[in-house]
GROMACS .gro file of C-alpha atoms in nm:
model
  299
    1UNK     CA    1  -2.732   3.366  -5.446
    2UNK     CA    2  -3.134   3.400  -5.398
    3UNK     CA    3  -3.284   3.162  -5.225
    4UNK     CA    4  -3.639   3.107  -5.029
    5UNK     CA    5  -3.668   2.930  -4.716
    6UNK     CA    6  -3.967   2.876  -4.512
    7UNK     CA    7  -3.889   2.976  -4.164
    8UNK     CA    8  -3.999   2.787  -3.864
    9UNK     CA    9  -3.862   3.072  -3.583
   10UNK     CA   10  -3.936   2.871  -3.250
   11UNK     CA   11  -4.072   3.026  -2.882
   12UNK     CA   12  -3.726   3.163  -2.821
   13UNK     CA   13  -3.752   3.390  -3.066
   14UNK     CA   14  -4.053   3.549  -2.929
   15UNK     CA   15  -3.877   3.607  -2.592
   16UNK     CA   16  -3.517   3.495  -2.481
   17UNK     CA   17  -3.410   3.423  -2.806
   18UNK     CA   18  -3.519   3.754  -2.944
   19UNK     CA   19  -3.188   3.876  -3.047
   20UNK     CA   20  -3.165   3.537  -3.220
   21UNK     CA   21  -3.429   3.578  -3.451
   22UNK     CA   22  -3.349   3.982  -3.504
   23UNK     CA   23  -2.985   3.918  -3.590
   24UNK     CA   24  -3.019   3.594  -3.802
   25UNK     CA   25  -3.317   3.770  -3.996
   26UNK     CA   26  -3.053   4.097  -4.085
   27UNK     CA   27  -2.781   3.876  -4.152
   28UNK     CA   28  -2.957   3.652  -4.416
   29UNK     CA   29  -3.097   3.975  -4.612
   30UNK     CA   30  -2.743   4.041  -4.641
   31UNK     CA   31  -2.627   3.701  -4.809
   32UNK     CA   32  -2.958   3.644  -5.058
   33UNK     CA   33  -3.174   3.448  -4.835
   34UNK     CA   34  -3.558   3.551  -4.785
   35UNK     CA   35  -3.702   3.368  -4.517
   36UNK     CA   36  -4.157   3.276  -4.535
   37UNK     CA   37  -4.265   3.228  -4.165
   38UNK     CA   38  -4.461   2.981  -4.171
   39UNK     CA   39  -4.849   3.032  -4.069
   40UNK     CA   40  -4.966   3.030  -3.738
   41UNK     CA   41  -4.646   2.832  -3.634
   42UNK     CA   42  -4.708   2.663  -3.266
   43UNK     CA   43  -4.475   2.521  -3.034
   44UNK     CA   44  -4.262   2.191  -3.134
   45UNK     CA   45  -4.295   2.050  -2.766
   46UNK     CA   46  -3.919   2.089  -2.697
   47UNK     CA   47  -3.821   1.848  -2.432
   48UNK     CA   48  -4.134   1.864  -2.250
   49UNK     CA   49  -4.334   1.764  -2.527
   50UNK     CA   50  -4.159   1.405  -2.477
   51UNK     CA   51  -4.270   1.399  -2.088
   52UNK     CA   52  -4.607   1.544  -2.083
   53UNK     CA   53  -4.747   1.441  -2.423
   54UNK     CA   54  -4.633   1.130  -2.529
   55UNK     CA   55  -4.539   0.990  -2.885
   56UNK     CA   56  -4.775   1.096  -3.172
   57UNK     CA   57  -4.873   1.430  -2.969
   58UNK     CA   58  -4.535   1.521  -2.980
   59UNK     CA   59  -4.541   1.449  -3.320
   60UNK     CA   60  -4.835   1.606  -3.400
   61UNK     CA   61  -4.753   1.958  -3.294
   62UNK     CA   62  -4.410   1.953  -3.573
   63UNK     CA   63  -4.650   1.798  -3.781
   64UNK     CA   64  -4.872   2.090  -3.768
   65UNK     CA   65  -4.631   2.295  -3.889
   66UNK     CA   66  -4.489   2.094  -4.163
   67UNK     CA   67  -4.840   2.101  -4.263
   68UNK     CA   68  -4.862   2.455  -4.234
   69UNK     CA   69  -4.555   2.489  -4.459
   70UNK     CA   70  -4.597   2.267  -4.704
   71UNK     CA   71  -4.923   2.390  -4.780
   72UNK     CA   72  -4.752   2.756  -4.849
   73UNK     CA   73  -4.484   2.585  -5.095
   74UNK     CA   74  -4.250   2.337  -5.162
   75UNK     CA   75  -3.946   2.531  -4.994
   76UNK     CA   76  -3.719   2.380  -4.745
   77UNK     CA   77  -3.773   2.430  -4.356
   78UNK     CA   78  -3.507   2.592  -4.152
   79UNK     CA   79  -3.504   2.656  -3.814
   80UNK     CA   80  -3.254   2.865  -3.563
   81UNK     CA   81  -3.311   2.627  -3.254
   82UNK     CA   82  -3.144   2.321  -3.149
   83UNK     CA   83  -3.432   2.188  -3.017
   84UNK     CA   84  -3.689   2.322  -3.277
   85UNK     CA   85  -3.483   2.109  -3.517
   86UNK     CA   86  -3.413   1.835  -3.351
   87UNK     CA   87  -3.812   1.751  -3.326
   88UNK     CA   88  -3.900   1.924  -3.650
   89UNK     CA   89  -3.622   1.689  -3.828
   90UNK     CA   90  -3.667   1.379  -3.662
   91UNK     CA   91  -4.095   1.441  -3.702
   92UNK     CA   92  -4.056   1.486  -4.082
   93UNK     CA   93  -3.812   1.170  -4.148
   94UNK     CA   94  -4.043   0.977  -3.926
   95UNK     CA   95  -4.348   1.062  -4.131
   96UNK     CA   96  -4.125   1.043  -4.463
   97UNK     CA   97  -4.013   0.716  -4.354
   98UNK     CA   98  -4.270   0.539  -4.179
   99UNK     CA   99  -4.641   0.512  -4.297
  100UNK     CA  100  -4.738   0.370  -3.987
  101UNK     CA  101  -4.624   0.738  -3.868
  102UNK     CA  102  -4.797   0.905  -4.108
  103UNK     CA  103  -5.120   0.798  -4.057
  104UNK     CA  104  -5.107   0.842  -3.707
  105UNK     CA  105  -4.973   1.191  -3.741
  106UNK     CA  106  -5.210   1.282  -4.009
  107UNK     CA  107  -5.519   1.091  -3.830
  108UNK     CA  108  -5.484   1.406  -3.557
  109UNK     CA  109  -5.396   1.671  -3.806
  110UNK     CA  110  -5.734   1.586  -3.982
  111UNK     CA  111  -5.927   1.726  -3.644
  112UNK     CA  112  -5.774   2.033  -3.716
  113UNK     CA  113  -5.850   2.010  -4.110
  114UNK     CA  114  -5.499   1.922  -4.191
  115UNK     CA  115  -5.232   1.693  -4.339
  116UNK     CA  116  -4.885   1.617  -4.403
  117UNK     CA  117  -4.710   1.378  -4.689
  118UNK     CA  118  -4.365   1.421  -4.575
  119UNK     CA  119  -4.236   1.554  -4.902
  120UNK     CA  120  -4.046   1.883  -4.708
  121UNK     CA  121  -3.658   1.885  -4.626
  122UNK     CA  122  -3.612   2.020  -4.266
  123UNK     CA  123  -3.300   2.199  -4.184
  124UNK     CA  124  -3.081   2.379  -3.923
  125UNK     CA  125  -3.009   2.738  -4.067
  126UNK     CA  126  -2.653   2.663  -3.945
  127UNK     CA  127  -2.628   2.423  -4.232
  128UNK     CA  128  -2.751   2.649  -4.499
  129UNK     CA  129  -2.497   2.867  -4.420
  130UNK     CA  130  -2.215   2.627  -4.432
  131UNK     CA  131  -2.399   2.436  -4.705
  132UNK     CA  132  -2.561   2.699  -4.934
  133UNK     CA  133  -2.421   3.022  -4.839
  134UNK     CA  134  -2.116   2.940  -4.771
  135UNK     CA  135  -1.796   3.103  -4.587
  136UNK     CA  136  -1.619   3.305  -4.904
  137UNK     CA  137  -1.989   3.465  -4.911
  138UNK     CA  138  -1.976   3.532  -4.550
  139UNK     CA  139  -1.648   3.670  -4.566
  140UNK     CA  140  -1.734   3.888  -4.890
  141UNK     CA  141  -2.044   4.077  -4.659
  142UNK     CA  142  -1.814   4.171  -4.399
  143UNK     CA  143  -1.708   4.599  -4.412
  144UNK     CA  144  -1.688   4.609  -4.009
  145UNK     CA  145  -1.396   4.320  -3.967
  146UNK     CA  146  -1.410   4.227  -3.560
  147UNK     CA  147  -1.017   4.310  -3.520
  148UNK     CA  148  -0.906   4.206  -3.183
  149UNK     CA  149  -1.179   4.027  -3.100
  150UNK     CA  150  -1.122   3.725  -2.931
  151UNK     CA  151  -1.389   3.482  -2.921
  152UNK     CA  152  -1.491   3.125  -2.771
  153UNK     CA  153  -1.699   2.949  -2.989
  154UNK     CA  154  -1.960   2.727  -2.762
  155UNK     CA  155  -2.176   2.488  -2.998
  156UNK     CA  156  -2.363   2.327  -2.757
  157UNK     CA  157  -2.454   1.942  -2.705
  158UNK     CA  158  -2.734   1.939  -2.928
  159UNK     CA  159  -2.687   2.165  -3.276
  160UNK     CA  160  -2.451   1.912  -3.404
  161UNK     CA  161  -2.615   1.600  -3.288
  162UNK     CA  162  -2.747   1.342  -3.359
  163UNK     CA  163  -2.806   1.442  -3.737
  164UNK     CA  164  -2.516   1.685  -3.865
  165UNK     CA  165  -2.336   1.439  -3.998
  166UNK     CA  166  -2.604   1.232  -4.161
  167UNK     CA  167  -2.692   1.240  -4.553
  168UNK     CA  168  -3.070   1.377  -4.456
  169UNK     CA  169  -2.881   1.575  -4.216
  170UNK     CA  170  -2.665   1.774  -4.490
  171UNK     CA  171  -2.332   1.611  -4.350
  172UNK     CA  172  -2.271   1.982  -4.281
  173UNK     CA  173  -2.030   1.910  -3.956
  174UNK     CA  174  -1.857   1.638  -3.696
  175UNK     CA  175  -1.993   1.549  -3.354
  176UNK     CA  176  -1.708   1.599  -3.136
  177UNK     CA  177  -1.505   1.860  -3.348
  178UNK     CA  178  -1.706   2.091  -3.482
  179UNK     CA  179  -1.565   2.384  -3.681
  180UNK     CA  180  -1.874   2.568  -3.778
  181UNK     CA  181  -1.890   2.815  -3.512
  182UNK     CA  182  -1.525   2.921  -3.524
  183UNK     CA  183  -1.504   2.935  -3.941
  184UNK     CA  184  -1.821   3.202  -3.869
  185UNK     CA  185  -1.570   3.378  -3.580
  186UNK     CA  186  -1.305   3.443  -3.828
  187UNK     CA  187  -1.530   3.566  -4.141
  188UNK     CA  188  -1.635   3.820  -3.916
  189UNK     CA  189  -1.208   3.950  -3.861
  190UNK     CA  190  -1.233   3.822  -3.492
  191UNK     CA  191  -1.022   3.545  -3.359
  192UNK     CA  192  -1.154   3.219  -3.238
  193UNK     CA  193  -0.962   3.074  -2.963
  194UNK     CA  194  -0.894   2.755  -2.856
  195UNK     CA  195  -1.149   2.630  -2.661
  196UNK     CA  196  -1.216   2.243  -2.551
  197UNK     CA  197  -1.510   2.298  -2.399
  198UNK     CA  198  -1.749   2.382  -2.753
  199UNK     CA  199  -1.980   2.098  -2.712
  200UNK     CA  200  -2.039   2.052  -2.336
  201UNK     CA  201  -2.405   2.064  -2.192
  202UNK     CA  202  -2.517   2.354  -1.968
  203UNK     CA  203  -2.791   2.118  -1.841
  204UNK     CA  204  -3.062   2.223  -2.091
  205UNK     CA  205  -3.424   2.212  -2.016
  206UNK     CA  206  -3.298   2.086  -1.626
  207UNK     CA  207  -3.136   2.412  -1.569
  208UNK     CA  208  -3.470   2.605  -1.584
  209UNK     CA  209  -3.674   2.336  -1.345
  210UNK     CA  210  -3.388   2.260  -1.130
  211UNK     CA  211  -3.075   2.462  -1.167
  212UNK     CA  212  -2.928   2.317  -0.835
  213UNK     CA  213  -2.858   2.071  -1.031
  214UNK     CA  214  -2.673   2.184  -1.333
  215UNK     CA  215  -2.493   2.519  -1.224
  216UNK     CA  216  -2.167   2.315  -1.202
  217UNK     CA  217  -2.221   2.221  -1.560
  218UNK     CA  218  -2.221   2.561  -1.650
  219UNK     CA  219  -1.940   2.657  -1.422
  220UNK     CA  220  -1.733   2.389  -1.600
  221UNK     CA  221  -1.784   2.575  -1.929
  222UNK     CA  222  -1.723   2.927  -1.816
  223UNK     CA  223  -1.421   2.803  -1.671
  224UNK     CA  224  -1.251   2.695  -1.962
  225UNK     CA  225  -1.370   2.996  -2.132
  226UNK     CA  226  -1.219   3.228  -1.843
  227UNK     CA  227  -0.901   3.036  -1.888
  228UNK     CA  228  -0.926   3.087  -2.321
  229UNK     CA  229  -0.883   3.430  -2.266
  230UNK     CA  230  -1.218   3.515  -2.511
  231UNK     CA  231  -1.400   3.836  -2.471
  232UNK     CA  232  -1.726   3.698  -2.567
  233UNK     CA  233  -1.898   3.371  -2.618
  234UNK     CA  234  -2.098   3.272  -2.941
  235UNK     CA  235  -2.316   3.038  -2.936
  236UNK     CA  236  -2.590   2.901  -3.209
  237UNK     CA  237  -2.859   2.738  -2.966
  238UNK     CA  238  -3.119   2.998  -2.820
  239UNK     CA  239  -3.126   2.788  -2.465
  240UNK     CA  240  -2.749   2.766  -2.413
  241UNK     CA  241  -2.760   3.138  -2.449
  242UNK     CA  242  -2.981   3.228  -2.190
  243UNK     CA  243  -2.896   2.951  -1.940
  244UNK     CA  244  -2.487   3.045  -1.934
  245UNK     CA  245  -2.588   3.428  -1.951
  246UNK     CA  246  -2.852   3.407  -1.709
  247UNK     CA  247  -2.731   3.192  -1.435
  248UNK     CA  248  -2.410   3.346  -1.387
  249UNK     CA  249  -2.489   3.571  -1.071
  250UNK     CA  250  -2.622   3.222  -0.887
  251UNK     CA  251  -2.272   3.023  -0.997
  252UNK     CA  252  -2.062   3.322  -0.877
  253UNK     CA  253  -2.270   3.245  -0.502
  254UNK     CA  254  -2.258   2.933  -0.530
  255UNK     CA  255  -1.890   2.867  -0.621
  256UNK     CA  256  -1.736   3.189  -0.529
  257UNK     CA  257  -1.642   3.298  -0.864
  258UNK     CA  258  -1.673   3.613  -1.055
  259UNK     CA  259  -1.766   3.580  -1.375
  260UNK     CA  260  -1.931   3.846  -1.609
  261UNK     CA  261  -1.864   3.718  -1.915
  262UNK     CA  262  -2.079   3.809  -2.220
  263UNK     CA  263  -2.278   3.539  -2.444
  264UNK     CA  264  -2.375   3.612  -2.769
  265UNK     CA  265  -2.517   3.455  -3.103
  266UNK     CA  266  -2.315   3.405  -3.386
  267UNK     CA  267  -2.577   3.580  -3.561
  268UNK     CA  268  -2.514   3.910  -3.373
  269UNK     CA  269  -2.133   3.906  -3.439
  270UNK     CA  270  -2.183   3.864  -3.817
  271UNK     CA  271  -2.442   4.179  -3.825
  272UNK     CA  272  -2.180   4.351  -3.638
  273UNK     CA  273  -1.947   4.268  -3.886
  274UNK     CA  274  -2.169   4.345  -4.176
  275UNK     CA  275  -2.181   4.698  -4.042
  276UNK     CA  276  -2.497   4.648  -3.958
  277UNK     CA  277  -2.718   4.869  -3.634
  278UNK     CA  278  -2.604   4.720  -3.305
  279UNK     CA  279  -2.960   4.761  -3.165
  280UNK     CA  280  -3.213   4.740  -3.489
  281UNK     CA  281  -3.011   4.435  -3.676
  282UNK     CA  282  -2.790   4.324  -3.402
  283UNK     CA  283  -3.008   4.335  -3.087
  284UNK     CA  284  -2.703   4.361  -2.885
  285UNK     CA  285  -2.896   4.595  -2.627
  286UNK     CA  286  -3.116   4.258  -2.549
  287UNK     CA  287  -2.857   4.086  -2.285
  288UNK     CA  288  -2.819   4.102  -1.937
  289UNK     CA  289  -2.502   4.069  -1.945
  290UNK     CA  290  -2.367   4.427  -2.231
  291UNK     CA  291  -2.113   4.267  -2.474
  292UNK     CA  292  -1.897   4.587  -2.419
  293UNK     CA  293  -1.650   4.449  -2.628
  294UNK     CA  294  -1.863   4.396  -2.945
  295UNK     CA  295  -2.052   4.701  -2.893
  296UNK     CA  296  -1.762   4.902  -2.910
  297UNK     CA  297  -1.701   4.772  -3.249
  298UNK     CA  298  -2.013   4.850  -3.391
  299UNK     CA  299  -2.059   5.123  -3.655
   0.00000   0.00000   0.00000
């Protein structure tokens, strides 16, 4: 398949999410999808957004972008992030939905020359590839099959909710059950093991203002992955990534554990599996924790 997208990449994929945005961009030249960044893309607020800035400047800054993107071409939006879609998706249905909304939203876009008619279909690129690209395709791409590799597949609390399931959504996935993750394990050859913990919370946006108070969140998930036996963890959401990766060393003070286990993107293990470059596709030498294990399965 061929197939345009515009691309809304998210701040993570300027800086912690890097490898995110280097992997996901290899792996969809590989599997006929060409992504458009959209122009002059700015931040969608995250979670902050909600605190600081209140309703319709929350919903201005996605609607910025929508603009932005609509006014390059009719394509769908995708985005990478969790929280990038969450707002992105929820912005466009709201103006789509409700012309009370719209006008708002579009009464501050016009300071800024700008507006938005809602006519764009925002989705998570998760959902593409279940959706459009589809596994068999997946599968077909692989020449480097992970053999061995045994992996826990973390979704995360927010990928799959609240709109994976919904019509608007794609009805790509379950809330509690998700399979996603570990159907993209095993077209890559590697095994996905059982794993109970895929959509717990590792405290979010909390864990980088106050991580007292969500290391034990965090702890809760690498334990079940400890006791899974997986080499790695994949993950989809830029945030998750960095927070179980990152705060490691503090857990292992706190709680008197030991854990060094690698976190990757999902992204990264198909590019790997692809045969793609571990550091120029794959960005596997962007964690501060080395996913030895991957790494020495890379061509």
């Amino acid at each position: 398949m061929t197939k345009t997208l515009s691309y809304y990449p998210g701040c993570s994929s300027q800086a912690t999410g890097v490898h995110l945005d280097t992997s996901l961009k290899a792996v969809m030249s590989k599997v006929g999808i060409t992504f458009r960044e959209i122009d002059d893309w700015n931040c969608c607020g995250a979670s902050v957004g909600h605190i600081c800035s209140g309703h319709v400047p929350t919903l201005a800054l996605s609607g910025r972008n929508l603009a932005a993107a609509r006014a390059a071409g009719p394509e769908d939006v995708v985005t990478p992030c969790a929280a990038c879609y969450l707002n992105t998706h929820h912005t466009n249905e709201e103006i789509r939905d409700k012309p009370e909304v719209k006008a708002e939203v579009n009464e501050a876009l016009a300071e800024a020359g700008k507006s938005y008619d809602g006519s764009l279909h925002v989705r998570h690129i998760c959902e593409v590839l279940v959706n459009d690209v589809r596994m068999d395709t997946l599968k077909s791409a692989v020449t480097n099959p992970l053999t061995g590799l045994k992996v826990a597949g973390w979704v995360g609390c927010q990928t799959v909710r609240p709109f994976a399931a919904t019509e608007r959504g794609g009805k790509w996935e379950t809330y509690d059950d998700p399979s996603f993750l570990d159907d993209f394990t095993k077209a890559c050859g590697a095994e996905a093991v059982p794993f109970k913990g895929k959509t717990k919370c590792c405290g979010g946006s909390v864990a980088v203002i106050s991580p007292d108070k969500t290391l034990h969140l965090m702890k809760d998930i690498l334990d079940e992955v400890k006791a899974s036996g997986a080499d790695v963890v994949s993950t989809p959401c830029p945030l998750c990534q960095t927070n179980l990766e990152m705060y490691q060393p503090a857990i292992n003070q706190q709680f008197g554990t030991d854990f060094n286990i690698p976190v990757v993107f999902y992204s990264q293990l198909l590019a790997v599996a692809m045969g793609m470059d571990a550091k120029a596709d794959a960005g596997l030498h962007q964690h501060l924790i080395p996913p030895d294990a991957v790494l020495s399965r890379a061509k």
